[in-house]
Amino acid sequence: MMPFPVTTLGSQRTPPPPKLYGISSPISLAAPKETDCILTQKLIETLKPFGVLEEEEELQRRILILEKLNNLVKEWIREISESKSLPPAIIENVGGKIFTFGSYRLGVHTKGADIDALCVAPRHVDRSDFFTSFYAKLKLHEEVKDLRAVEEAFVPVIRLCFDGIEIDILFARLALQTIPEDLDLRDDSLLKNLDIRCIRSLNGCRVTDEILHLVPNIDNFRLTLRAIKLWAKCHNIYSNILGFLGGVSWAMLVARTCQLYPNAVASTLVRKFFLVFSEWEWPNPVLLKEPEEQNLNLPVWDPRVNPSDRYHLMPIITPAYPQQNSTYNVSVSTRMVMIEEFKQGLAITHEILLSKAEWSKLFEAPSFFQKYKHYIVLLASAPTEKQRLEWVGLVESKIRILVGSLEKNEFITLAHVNPQSFPAPKENPDKEEFCTMWVIGLVLKKPENSEVLSIDLTYDIQSFTDTVYRQAINSKMFEMDMKIDAMHLRRKELHQLLPNHVLQKNKTHSMEDVRLTALNDSSLDSSADSESSVSVPSPTSTVKTGPVTGASQGRHSPALAVMAASATSVQVTEVTLQQANPSESSGGVSESIPPTAPQVAISPPPKPTITRLVSSTLLVNHPPRPSGATATNIANPIVGV
């Protein structure tokens, strides 16, 4: 018997099949051509001025800071171990470690970006230790500034600035006696017997690590993701909180593209990204791997079991157990806007491939303020900068509720919120006040067999403001003079609130360039009307709201109206936010205070005063609108023009 088999030419084994990434076979295994490599180099050169590529010196500084932080964690855990009288042999090897996740761990962070970190500790270190003794240790460190603990958050966190770099540190205690240096957080067995807050804290690292293990080429993935994230930010569709996609969702879409084209370089992957997701049949989910059941009784995304999961419009499922949908905030309008942007991106990258355009065209922002004819402007104001930051955060987190409510109106085809907020002009120049505003573009549907369209948005606006005030009061955040205003403006009136450099940004895009193709039918889109056809004045006023309770307001409550009218033979749409006659309001201030927090005193608002003049639009301060039975006795202000 021969010691080794004899291999003849005909008996040579075929090479093993390529590794399969994802839940399906790749669409193409084609290797990059020379033109693809040239286009990729041009893409890199285009990205540089945007600051998305960090210098090596800055990267080394981050690494040094994380090393210092890691040493602090190890030192702190040894001190805790000694204070709890653990054996010296265990103390010597107790470990403890800082892990990173998010954009820094993915390798796509931008200049000056913060770092998401996770402190992993052994079982004898409690969460209370993290928020007391570790917090105190950080406070004594000379390089640590702006230290603050948010212990009651959904995912508790310590925030700080370490030598000029913003860092958010989460905490997770594992059921281990020591924390080894080579610990792999992707191990599902680590989740056994953990408290839910620790599982949530671990989730960011586990998802990020899984994504990196599920892409065929990490360098190509990173460059593609940098380009797509920049494109999404330029096109105002980067915001999880407002119903678009956040960083991890964009990363998963890019990772899926890489799985489908495993040998492609970044220039090809960017183009294929737009191809795949402009044609994706939502709500079919995007999955990077087959979901695995670990029998740990944790809630996972599964529309077969959870009825609420069946209503998710654009599911992108995290690859680590417990699997979750990272895009549950997406609404009908935000999905429509994103799909249209995917189609526009595909058209532009096709031009780039044919040498008819440069990469810079992909990162030109569409002119949001030229795109629609009607806008709702939301303003949040507070008396101090610190209160404004808290108030703005709360209001912004609830705007998607308003958008969802507007979408349900049969005469509103689209409600597109711009994720970018803007500083708003003061109502009273002599009064200290800090204001922020958001703008929502509206596409209205014309009624069939009618020249007049009347839409009452009272309930939608009031429900939104009630929700915000209720949460602010329940969380003891609410302070005097925290306000929300809402007003309607036409496109030509936006200059009264927004600076010219914002309105004229990329104004060269024509209406045809930016109009949603899904809404091109002019019979459904009142935004298609020409500006010159508007010849009727719009008596628009603000709705200034405060915390209210009492009987629920019906959808036909008269405080707010959107109206359309006929001028000669041309359709003209008017949107009016009206307040009921103050003189007809009954009931004292006490009726405006939610019963959940009777200790909060809210003074009556000042008498109506002129605050701004928008074209023919007079904006005034109004007292709170009546609620309950009082409101039903007021005549409906919806009138024809």
XYZ file of C-alpha atoms in Angstrom:
641
model
C 0.000 0.000 0.000
C 1.375 3.377 -0.990
C 1.890 5.934 1.779
C 0.361 8.713 -0.361
C -2.324 8.537 -3.035
C -1.186 9.066 -6.590
C -2.845 12.065 -8.183
C -3.236 12.047 -11.925
C -4.267 15.023 -14.039
C -7.768 13.661 -14.470
C -8.313 12.980 -10.804
C -7.470 16.471 -9.513
C -10.119 17.684 -7.097
C -12.244 20.681 -8.005
C -11.660 23.726 -5.799
C -14.073 24.095 -2.873
C -17.119 26.278 -3.545
C -16.785 29.912 -2.422
C -17.969 30.734 1.071
C -21.636 31.636 1.184
C -22.455 34.936 2.882
C -25.987 35.684 3.952
C -29.171 33.727 3.458
C -28.976 33.373 -0.338
C -26.479 32.816 -3.120
C -24.652 35.902 -4.445
C -26.072 37.704 -7.451
C -22.647 38.069 -9.030
C -19.125 36.780 -8.319
C -17.566 39.012 -10.983
C -14.140 40.405 -10.171
C -13.605 44.185 -10.450
C -12.509 45.650 -13.773
C -9.908 48.354 -14.160
C -12.619 50.973 -14.659
C -14.214 49.922 -11.338
C -10.915 50.452 -9.529
C -10.478 53.871 -11.157
C -14.005 54.877 -10.136
C -13.309 53.696 -6.598
C -10.219 55.888 -6.390
C -12.257 58.856 -7.657
C -14.856 58.098 -4.972
C -12.156 58.233 -2.274
C -10.936 61.598 -3.587
C -14.509 62.927 -3.556
C -15.084 61.791 0.042
C -11.962 63.476 1.453
C -13.254 67.088 1.549
C -16.345 65.949 3.483
C -14.232 64.913 6.475
C -15.429 61.306 6.507
C -11.877 59.920 6.395
C -9.999 60.425 9.658
C -6.269 61.193 9.679
C -3.912 58.541 11.086
C -2.798 60.928 13.854
C -6.381 61.382 15.068
C -7.007 57.631 14.924
C -3.936 56.944 17.072
C -5.185 59.535 19.572
C -8.487 57.675 19.887
C -6.667 54.382 20.394
C -4.568 55.948 23.172
C -7.666 57.372 24.894
C -9.425 53.996 24.793
C -6.308 52.329 26.206
C -6.313 54.774 29.139
C -10.014 54.155 29.698
C -9.478 50.386 29.564
C -6.741 50.643 32.198
C -9.051 52.717 34.412
C -11.717 49.991 34.154
C -9.259 47.229 35.098
C -7.947 49.280 38.024
C -11.483 50.030 39.244
C -12.566 46.379 39.054
C -9.498 45.298 41.043
C -10.395 47.879 43.708
C -13.991 46.628 43.839
C -12.774 43.030 44.063
C -10.492 43.893 47.003
C -13.284 45.764 48.782
C -15.468 42.652 48.485
C -12.710 40.414 49.884
C -12.192 38.173 46.868
C -9.245 35.747 46.976
C -5.932 37.264 45.773
C -5.643 34.672 42.977
C -8.935 35.860 41.472
C -8.112 39.542 41.957
C -4.881 39.056 40.033
C -6.757 37.811 36.943
C -10.153 39.446 37.440
C -9.884 41.407 34.198
C -12.555 43.760 32.927
C -12.559 45.346 29.518
C -13.766 48.217 27.359
C -15.381 47.144 24.086
C -16.445 49.550 21.333
C -19.402 49.433 18.966
C -21.203 51.672 16.501
C -19.402 53.663 13.815
C -16.016 53.525 15.576
C -16.066 49.719 15.844
C -17.250 49.445 12.237
C -14.341 51.653 11.205
C -16.497 54.336 9.563
C -16.404 57.128 12.155
C -15.881 60.673 10.928
C -13.589 63.421 12.222
C -14.604 64.498 15.712
C -17.248 61.766 16.066
C -18.031 60.342 19.491
C -17.190 56.780 20.568
C -19.759 54.239 21.791
C -18.168 52.015 24.424
C -19.208 49.165 26.710
C -17.668 48.375 30.102
C -17.805 44.604 30.718
C -17.358 43.488 34.333
C -17.442 40.155 36.207
C -20.400 38.986 38.242
C -19.365 40.504 41.589
C -19.390 44.059 40.190
C -22.861 45.633 40.371
C -24.451 48.277 38.186
C -24.670 50.486 41.263
C -20.855 50.256 41.544
C -20.564 51.515 37.968
C -22.705 54.581 38.656
C -21.064 55.362 42.024
C -17.420 54.327 42.469
C -16.507 54.239 38.755
C -18.270 57.571 38.206
C -16.292 59.007 41.142
C -13.045 57.607 39.709
C -13.733 59.249 36.358
C -14.557 62.522 38.083
C -11.085 62.614 39.657
C -9.334 62.050 36.324
C -7.833 65.274 34.986
C -8.573 64.460 31.320
C -12.282 63.813 31.947
C -14.694 66.719 31.411
C -18.481 67.150 31.123
C -19.155 63.978 33.121
C -22.825 63.024 33.511
C -24.671 59.828 34.400
C -28.045 58.879 32.873
C -28.931 55.961 35.117
C -32.676 55.903 34.420
C -32.395 55.729 30.619
C -33.733 52.740 28.646
C -30.059 51.812 28.208
C -28.252 53.388 31.226
C -25.126 55.313 30.252
C -22.268 57.485 31.558
C -21.378 60.310 29.162
C -18.068 62.156 29.265
C -15.478 64.010 27.249
C -12.054 62.341 27.527
C -9.246 64.555 26.242
C -11.618 66.229 23.792
C -13.335 63.038 22.539
C -16.999 62.455 23.458
C -17.557 58.935 24.826
C -20.769 57.147 25.872
C -20.081 54.202 28.208
C -22.653 51.461 28.805
C -22.297 48.747 31.450
C -22.811 44.980 31.371
C -22.135 42.485 34.149
C -21.534 38.960 32.893
C -22.112 35.771 34.902
C -18.357 35.108 34.878
C -15.845 35.146 37.724
C -13.215 36.849 35.548
C -13.236 38.646 32.183
C -10.617 37.192 29.805
C -8.837 39.415 27.285
C -9.957 37.267 24.344
C -13.647 37.318 25.300
C -15.933 37.062 22.243
C -19.217 38.830 22.955
C -20.885 37.044 20.021
C -21.125 33.915 22.205
C -24.869 33.555 22.895
C -24.243 31.568 26.088
C -23.044 34.811 27.718
C -26.655 36.021 27.767
C -27.805 33.309 30.195
C -28.992 34.609 33.571
C -28.375 38.260 32.632
C -30.605 41.127 33.582
C -32.427 42.773 30.648
C -30.450 46.019 30.987
C -27.190 44.123 30.553
C -28.604 42.326 27.496
C -29.572 45.679 25.966
C -26.117 47.066 26.711
C -24.433 44.067 25.080
C -26.632 44.268 21.999
C -24.722 47.107 20.290
C -21.381 45.256 20.456
C -22.912 41.922 19.450
C -24.658 43.398 16.400
C -21.582 45.353 15.275
C -19.301 42.327 15.623
C -21.750 40.100 13.723
C -21.942 42.576 10.843
C -18.153 42.591 10.510
C -18.093 38.771 10.510
C -20.813 38.552 7.858
C -19.232 40.677 5.110
C -16.797 39.162 2.578
C -14.348 42.088 2.475
C -14.225 44.511 5.405
C -12.272 47.240 3.567
C -14.751 47.346 0.672
C -17.638 47.300 3.153
C -16.198 50.243 5.106
C -15.573 52.465 2.106
C -19.026 51.736 0.702
C -20.662 52.439 4.066
C -18.812 55.749 4.397
C -20.187 56.802 0.996
C -23.746 55.668 1.737
C -23.834 57.315 5.162
C -22.605 60.596 3.687
C -25.188 60.349 0.896
C -27.983 59.669 3.420
C -26.976 62.660 5.550
C -26.734 64.956 2.523
C -30.189 63.846 1.390
C -31.740 64.283 4.857
C -32.729 60.635 5.339
C -30.350 59.789 8.201
C -32.391 59.820 11.415
C -33.780 56.800 13.225
C -35.702 58.959 15.688
C -37.659 60.732 12.910
C -38.547 57.554 11.021
C -35.664 57.284 8.557
C -32.686 54.956 9.080
C -29.956 55.215 11.692
C -26.315 54.154 11.443
C -26.769 50.449 12.205
C -29.600 50.128 9.641
C -27.504 51.707 6.867
C -24.649 49.395 7.853
C -26.863 46.321 7.506
C -28.148 47.389 4.075
C -24.570 47.899 2.876
C -23.533 44.567 4.408
C -26.338 42.790 2.533
C -25.171 44.414 -0.717
C -21.638 43.168 -0.021
C -22.985 39.641 0.510
C -24.768 39.722 -2.847
C -21.664 41.033 -4.686
C -18.789 39.554 -2.622
C -15.975 40.403 -5.053
C -17.078 43.917 -6.000
C -15.163 47.072 -5.058
C -16.746 50.147 -3.461
C -17.698 51.996 -6.671
C -19.646 48.944 -7.857
C -21.138 48.280 -4.412
C -22.517 51.827 -4.159
C -24.255 51.411 -7.511
C -25.540 47.935 -6.618
C -26.786 49.249 -3.270
C -29.162 51.599 -5.075
C -30.134 48.902 -7.559
C -31.000 46.331 -4.884
C -32.959 48.574 -2.538
C -34.787 50.660 -5.142
C -36.279 47.343 -6.324
C -36.619 45.620 -2.931
C -40.116 44.291 -2.289
C -40.832 45.788 1.100
C -41.964 44.742 3.664
C -39.897 41.611 2.990
C -37.193 41.781 5.676
C -33.491 42.338 5.066
C -31.585 39.538 6.839
C -27.820 39.047 7.063
C -28.159 35.515 8.452
C -30.867 33.023 9.318
C -32.370 33.866 12.729
C -31.364 31.412 15.439
C -33.478 30.437 18.426
C -31.497 30.146 21.657
C -34.347 29.203 24.016
C -33.487 32.047 26.364
C -37.074 33.347 26.271
C -36.052 36.769 24.995
C -38.432 38.648 22.673
C -37.309 38.477 19.034
C -38.692 39.905 15.781
C -41.007 37.270 14.348
C -44.183 38.289 12.480
C -45.435 34.696 12.674
C -45.641 35.001 16.458
C -45.928 38.752 17.137
C -48.879 40.436 15.385
C -47.341 43.899 15.841
C -44.276 42.857 13.797
C -46.536 42.327 10.771
C -47.115 46.073 10.520
C -43.451 47.035 10.194
C -43.017 48.687 6.805
C -39.298 48.346 6.142
C -37.884 45.627 8.417
C -34.084 45.363 8.675
C -33.280 42.649 11.202
C -30.221 42.721 13.457
C -28.062 39.582 13.057
C -27.344 38.940 16.762
C -29.708 37.189 19.163
C -32.199 38.470 20.256
C -32.986 39.633 16.688
C -34.781 42.972 16.491
C -36.106 45.222 13.740
C -33.895 48.313 13.718
C -36.399 50.307 11.619
C -39.680 50.059 13.529
C -39.960 53.883 13.376
C -40.270 53.939 9.559
C -43.614 55.311 8.344
C -45.408 55.296 5.006
C -44.027 58.750 4.164
C -40.439 58.130 5.228
C -40.335 54.849 3.324
C -41.720 56.562 0.234
C -39.100 59.309 0.486
C -36.251 56.819 0.965
C -37.316 54.607 -1.955
C -37.451 57.663 -4.185
C -33.958 58.645 -3.043
C -32.745 55.102 -3.846
C -34.097 55.528 -7.382
C -32.465 58.938 -7.759
C -29.198 57.477 -6.466
C -29.382 54.662 -9.017
C -29.901 57.152 -11.843
C -26.931 59.273 -10.717
C -24.557 56.307 -10.308
C -25.545 55.132 -13.774
C -24.518 58.544 -15.116
C -21.228 58.253 -13.206
C -20.602 54.831 -14.740
C -21.136 56.336 -18.208
C -18.803 59.261 -17.364
C -21.716 61.699 -17.662
C -21.391 62.851 -14.036
C -18.891 62.989 -11.180
C -19.256 61.422 -7.741
C -19.860 64.865 -6.261
C -23.328 64.875 -7.852
C -24.356 61.967 -5.610
C -23.701 64.086 -2.521
C -25.610 67.173 -3.659
C -28.568 67.759 -1.381
C -32.017 68.003 -2.997
C -33.768 71.276 -2.274
C -36.315 70.295 0.362
C -37.656 73.830 0.553
C -38.422 73.948 -3.165
C -39.898 70.484 -3.245
C -43.345 71.085 -1.727
C -45.896 73.839 -1.869
C -47.195 73.467 1.683
C -45.266 73.122 4.928
C -46.068 72.721 8.597
C -43.473 74.344 10.847
C -43.068 73.095 14.423
C -41.312 75.361 16.923
C -40.078 74.333 20.365
C -38.951 77.076 22.731
C -37.590 77.232 26.273
C -36.272 80.060 28.476
C -32.728 78.667 28.909
C -30.261 76.801 26.691
C -30.108 73.823 29.084
C -33.919 73.533 29.124
C -33.997 73.910 25.341
C -31.703 70.895 24.883
C -33.983 68.704 27.016
C -37.174 70.085 25.488
C -35.947 69.780 21.900
C -34.887 66.177 22.525
C -38.355 65.272 23.786
C -40.238 67.104 21.023
C -38.037 65.582 18.305
C -38.584 62.068 19.661
C -42.357 62.522 19.212
C -42.497 64.172 15.762
C -42.868 60.777 14.067
C -46.155 60.378 15.995
C -47.445 63.547 14.323
C -46.219 62.370 10.906
C -47.979 59.026 11.392
C -51.182 60.828 12.336
C -50.995 63.136 9.292
C -50.478 60.150 7.000
C -53.802 58.679 8.106
C -55.654 61.695 6.720
C -57.211 60.665 3.410
C -56.299 64.002 1.806
C -52.604 63.959 2.772
C -50.570 61.847 0.378
C -47.215 62.541 2.018
C -45.865 64.183 5.191
C -42.087 64.556 4.820
C -40.220 65.792 7.902
C -36.780 67.266 7.341
C -34.439 65.667 9.938
C -32.411 68.858 10.095
C -33.597 71.314 12.729
C -33.031 75.055 12.535
C -32.753 77.923 15.008
C -35.985 79.882 15.038
C -36.341 83.671 15.380
C -37.353 84.957 18.794
C -40.959 85.995 19.388
C -39.852 88.812 21.649
C -36.358 90.240 21.014
C -36.253 91.641 24.554
C -36.964 88.281 26.194
C -34.402 85.522 26.776
C -35.669 82.576 24.731
C -34.127 79.655 22.847
C -36.088 78.264 19.895
C -35.679 75.334 17.511
C -37.883 74.471 14.553
C -38.576 71.528 12.248
C -40.260 71.661 8.859
C -42.695 69.089 7.451
C -43.462 69.182 3.720
C -47.002 68.200 2.710
C -48.396 66.731 -0.492
C -52.185 67.156 -0.546
C -54.595 65.084 -2.591
C -57.311 66.928 -4.472
C -60.833 65.654 -3.850
C -62.748 63.979 -6.645
C -65.694 65.895 -8.119
C -65.051 68.901 -5.899
C -63.221 72.198 -6.151
C -62.958 72.772 -2.392
C -60.938 70.662 0.020
C -61.392 71.086 3.782
C -59.096 69.184 6.097
C -59.328 69.510 9.873
C -55.981 68.731 11.513
C -56.980 69.887 14.990
C -56.946 66.424 16.478
C -53.594 65.509 14.930
C -51.742 68.594 16.188
C -53.409 68.614 19.595
C -52.760 64.893 20.177
C -49.103 65.443 19.358
C -48.674 68.408 21.691
C -50.663 66.706 24.468
C -48.369 63.682 24.234
C -45.257 65.842 24.494
C -46.523 67.901 27.431
C -47.828 64.833 29.262
C -44.472 63.079 29.053
C -42.590 66.230 30.046
C -44.758 66.632 33.143
C -44.685 62.943 34.082
C -40.880 62.902 33.816
C -40.694 66.150 35.852
C -38.933 67.884 32.953
C -41.587 70.494 32.246
C -40.716 74.073 33.156
C -42.533 77.338 32.768
C -42.401 78.863 29.263
C -41.599 75.572 27.519
C -43.817 75.843 24.441
C -44.665 74.153 21.156
C -45.991 76.194 18.243
C -47.352 74.942 14.935
C -48.014 76.954 11.812
C -48.657 76.498 8.124
C -46.478 78.262 5.563
C -46.476 78.207 1.795
C -43.220 77.729 -0.042
C -42.958 81.425 -0.832
C -43.404 82.337 2.858
C -40.582 80.197 4.230
C -38.086 83.051 3.924
C -39.758 84.729 6.895
C -38.439 82.003 9.207
C -35.484 80.463 7.381
C -32.273 82.227 6.292
C -31.633 82.659 2.569
C -28.569 80.410 2.517
C -30.763 77.508 3.691
C -33.559 78.165 1.207
C -31.233 78.683 -1.754
C -29.062 75.639 -1.023
C -29.026 73.573 -4.220
C -31.913 75.615 -5.565
C -30.678 74.717 -9.039
C -32.588 71.435 -8.767
C -35.762 71.885 -10.769
C -39.130 70.801 -9.463
C -39.061 67.957 -11.966
C -35.719 66.782 -10.560
C -36.940 66.500 -7.015
C -40.626 65.630 -7.289
C -41.498 62.217 -5.978
C -42.104 60.059 -9.018
C -44.681 58.078 -7.107
C -46.753 61.264 -6.875
C -46.339 62.581 -10.398
C -50.064 62.418 -11.155
C -51.035 66.060 -10.927
C -54.631 65.097 -10.268
C -53.505 63.805 -6.878
C -50.841 66.349 -6.041
C -51.828 69.899 -5.237
C -48.121 70.735 -5.039
C -48.089 70.584 -8.834
C -49.878 73.907 -8.996
C -47.833 76.795 -10.314
C -46.752 79.463 -7.839
C -48.174 82.140 -10.139
C -51.643 80.643 -9.872
C -51.872 81.556 -6.190
C -53.750 84.820 -6.081
C -55.747 84.448 -2.888
C -54.311 85.709 0.444
C -53.731 83.081 3.130
C -54.952 84.301 6.534
C -52.665 81.956 8.435
C -52.102 81.989 12.176
C -50.166 79.858 14.590
C -51.513 77.280 16.955
C -49.781 77.882 20.254
C -50.419 74.984 22.551
C -49.996 74.211 26.215
C -50.625 71.153 28.359
C -54.325 70.296 28.185
C -56.594 67.603 29.543
C -60.282 66.990 29.842
C -62.626 65.281 27.432
C -60.937 63.926 24.335
C -61.081 66.152 21.296
C -62.958 64.886 18.287
C -61.463 64.940 14.819
C -63.848 67.777 13.958
C -62.685 70.039 16.778
C -62.415 73.515 15.245
C -59.036 74.812 16.426
C -57.057 73.910 13.311
C -58.038 73.662 9.680
C -56.496 73.018 6.289
C -58.579 74.517 3.495
C -58.607 74.610 -0.265
C -60.481 77.071 -2.439
C -61.218 77.926 -6.035
C -59.867 81.099 -7.590
C -61.445 81.638 -10.995
C -60.699 78.369 -12.808
C -57.457 77.550 -11.001
C -57.194 75.332 -7.927
C -55.564 77.110 -5.005
C -54.839 75.283 -1.774
C -54.799 77.190 1.504
C -53.692 75.730 4.816
C -54.846 77.587 7.906
C -53.968 76.847 11.512
C -56.645 78.727 13.430
C -57.341 79.164 17.111
C -60.862 79.351 18.476
C -62.067 82.771 19.623
C -60.430 83.412 23.003
C -63.452 85.271 24.285
C -65.564 82.135 23.960
C -63.177 80.032 26.025
C -64.419 79.136 29.482
C -62.713 77.314 32.283
C -59.759 78.369 34.399
C -56.103 77.625 34.136
C -56.468 74.633 36.453
C -58.288 72.745 33.660
C -55.105 72.950 31.557
C -52.994 71.034 34.052
C -52.913 67.236 33.710
C -54.214 65.507 36.845
C -51.026 63.394 36.908
C -49.003 66.363 38.083
C -51.180 68.845 40.020
C -48.080 70.342 41.614
C -47.065 72.060 38.355
C -48.315 75.634 38.186
C -48.946 77.051 34.727
C -49.676 80.738 34.503
C -52.178 82.080 31.968
C -50.612 83.136 28.688
C -50.241 86.828 27.827
C -52.822 88.684 25.814
C -52.559 88.236 22.050
C -49.649 90.189 20.581
C -48.248 90.372 17.076
C -45.035 88.343 16.930
C -44.216 87.893 13.240
C -45.623 88.888 9.897
C -45.513 86.260 7.163
C -46.741 87.725 3.882
C -50.465 88.210 4.526
C -50.156 85.912 7.541
C -50.516 87.326 11.040
C -48.948 85.158 13.746
C -50.279 85.813 17.222
C -50.061 84.430 20.745
C -53.307 82.743 21.744
C -54.532 81.464 25.090
C -54.958 77.674 25.339
C -57.857 76.406 23.296
C -60.936 75.223 25.219
C -61.339 71.532 25.884
C -64.125 69.148 26.706
C -67.744 70.212 26.308
C -66.776 73.871 25.932
C -65.153 73.231 22.596
C -68.271 71.733 21.072
C -70.198 75.001 21.491
C -67.847 77.020 19.290
C -68.781 77.612 15.696
C -66.658 75.756 13.172
C -64.164 78.215 11.641
C -63.693 76.207 8.412
C -64.865 78.567 5.722
C -64.564 78.932 1.984
C -62.211 81.494 0.472
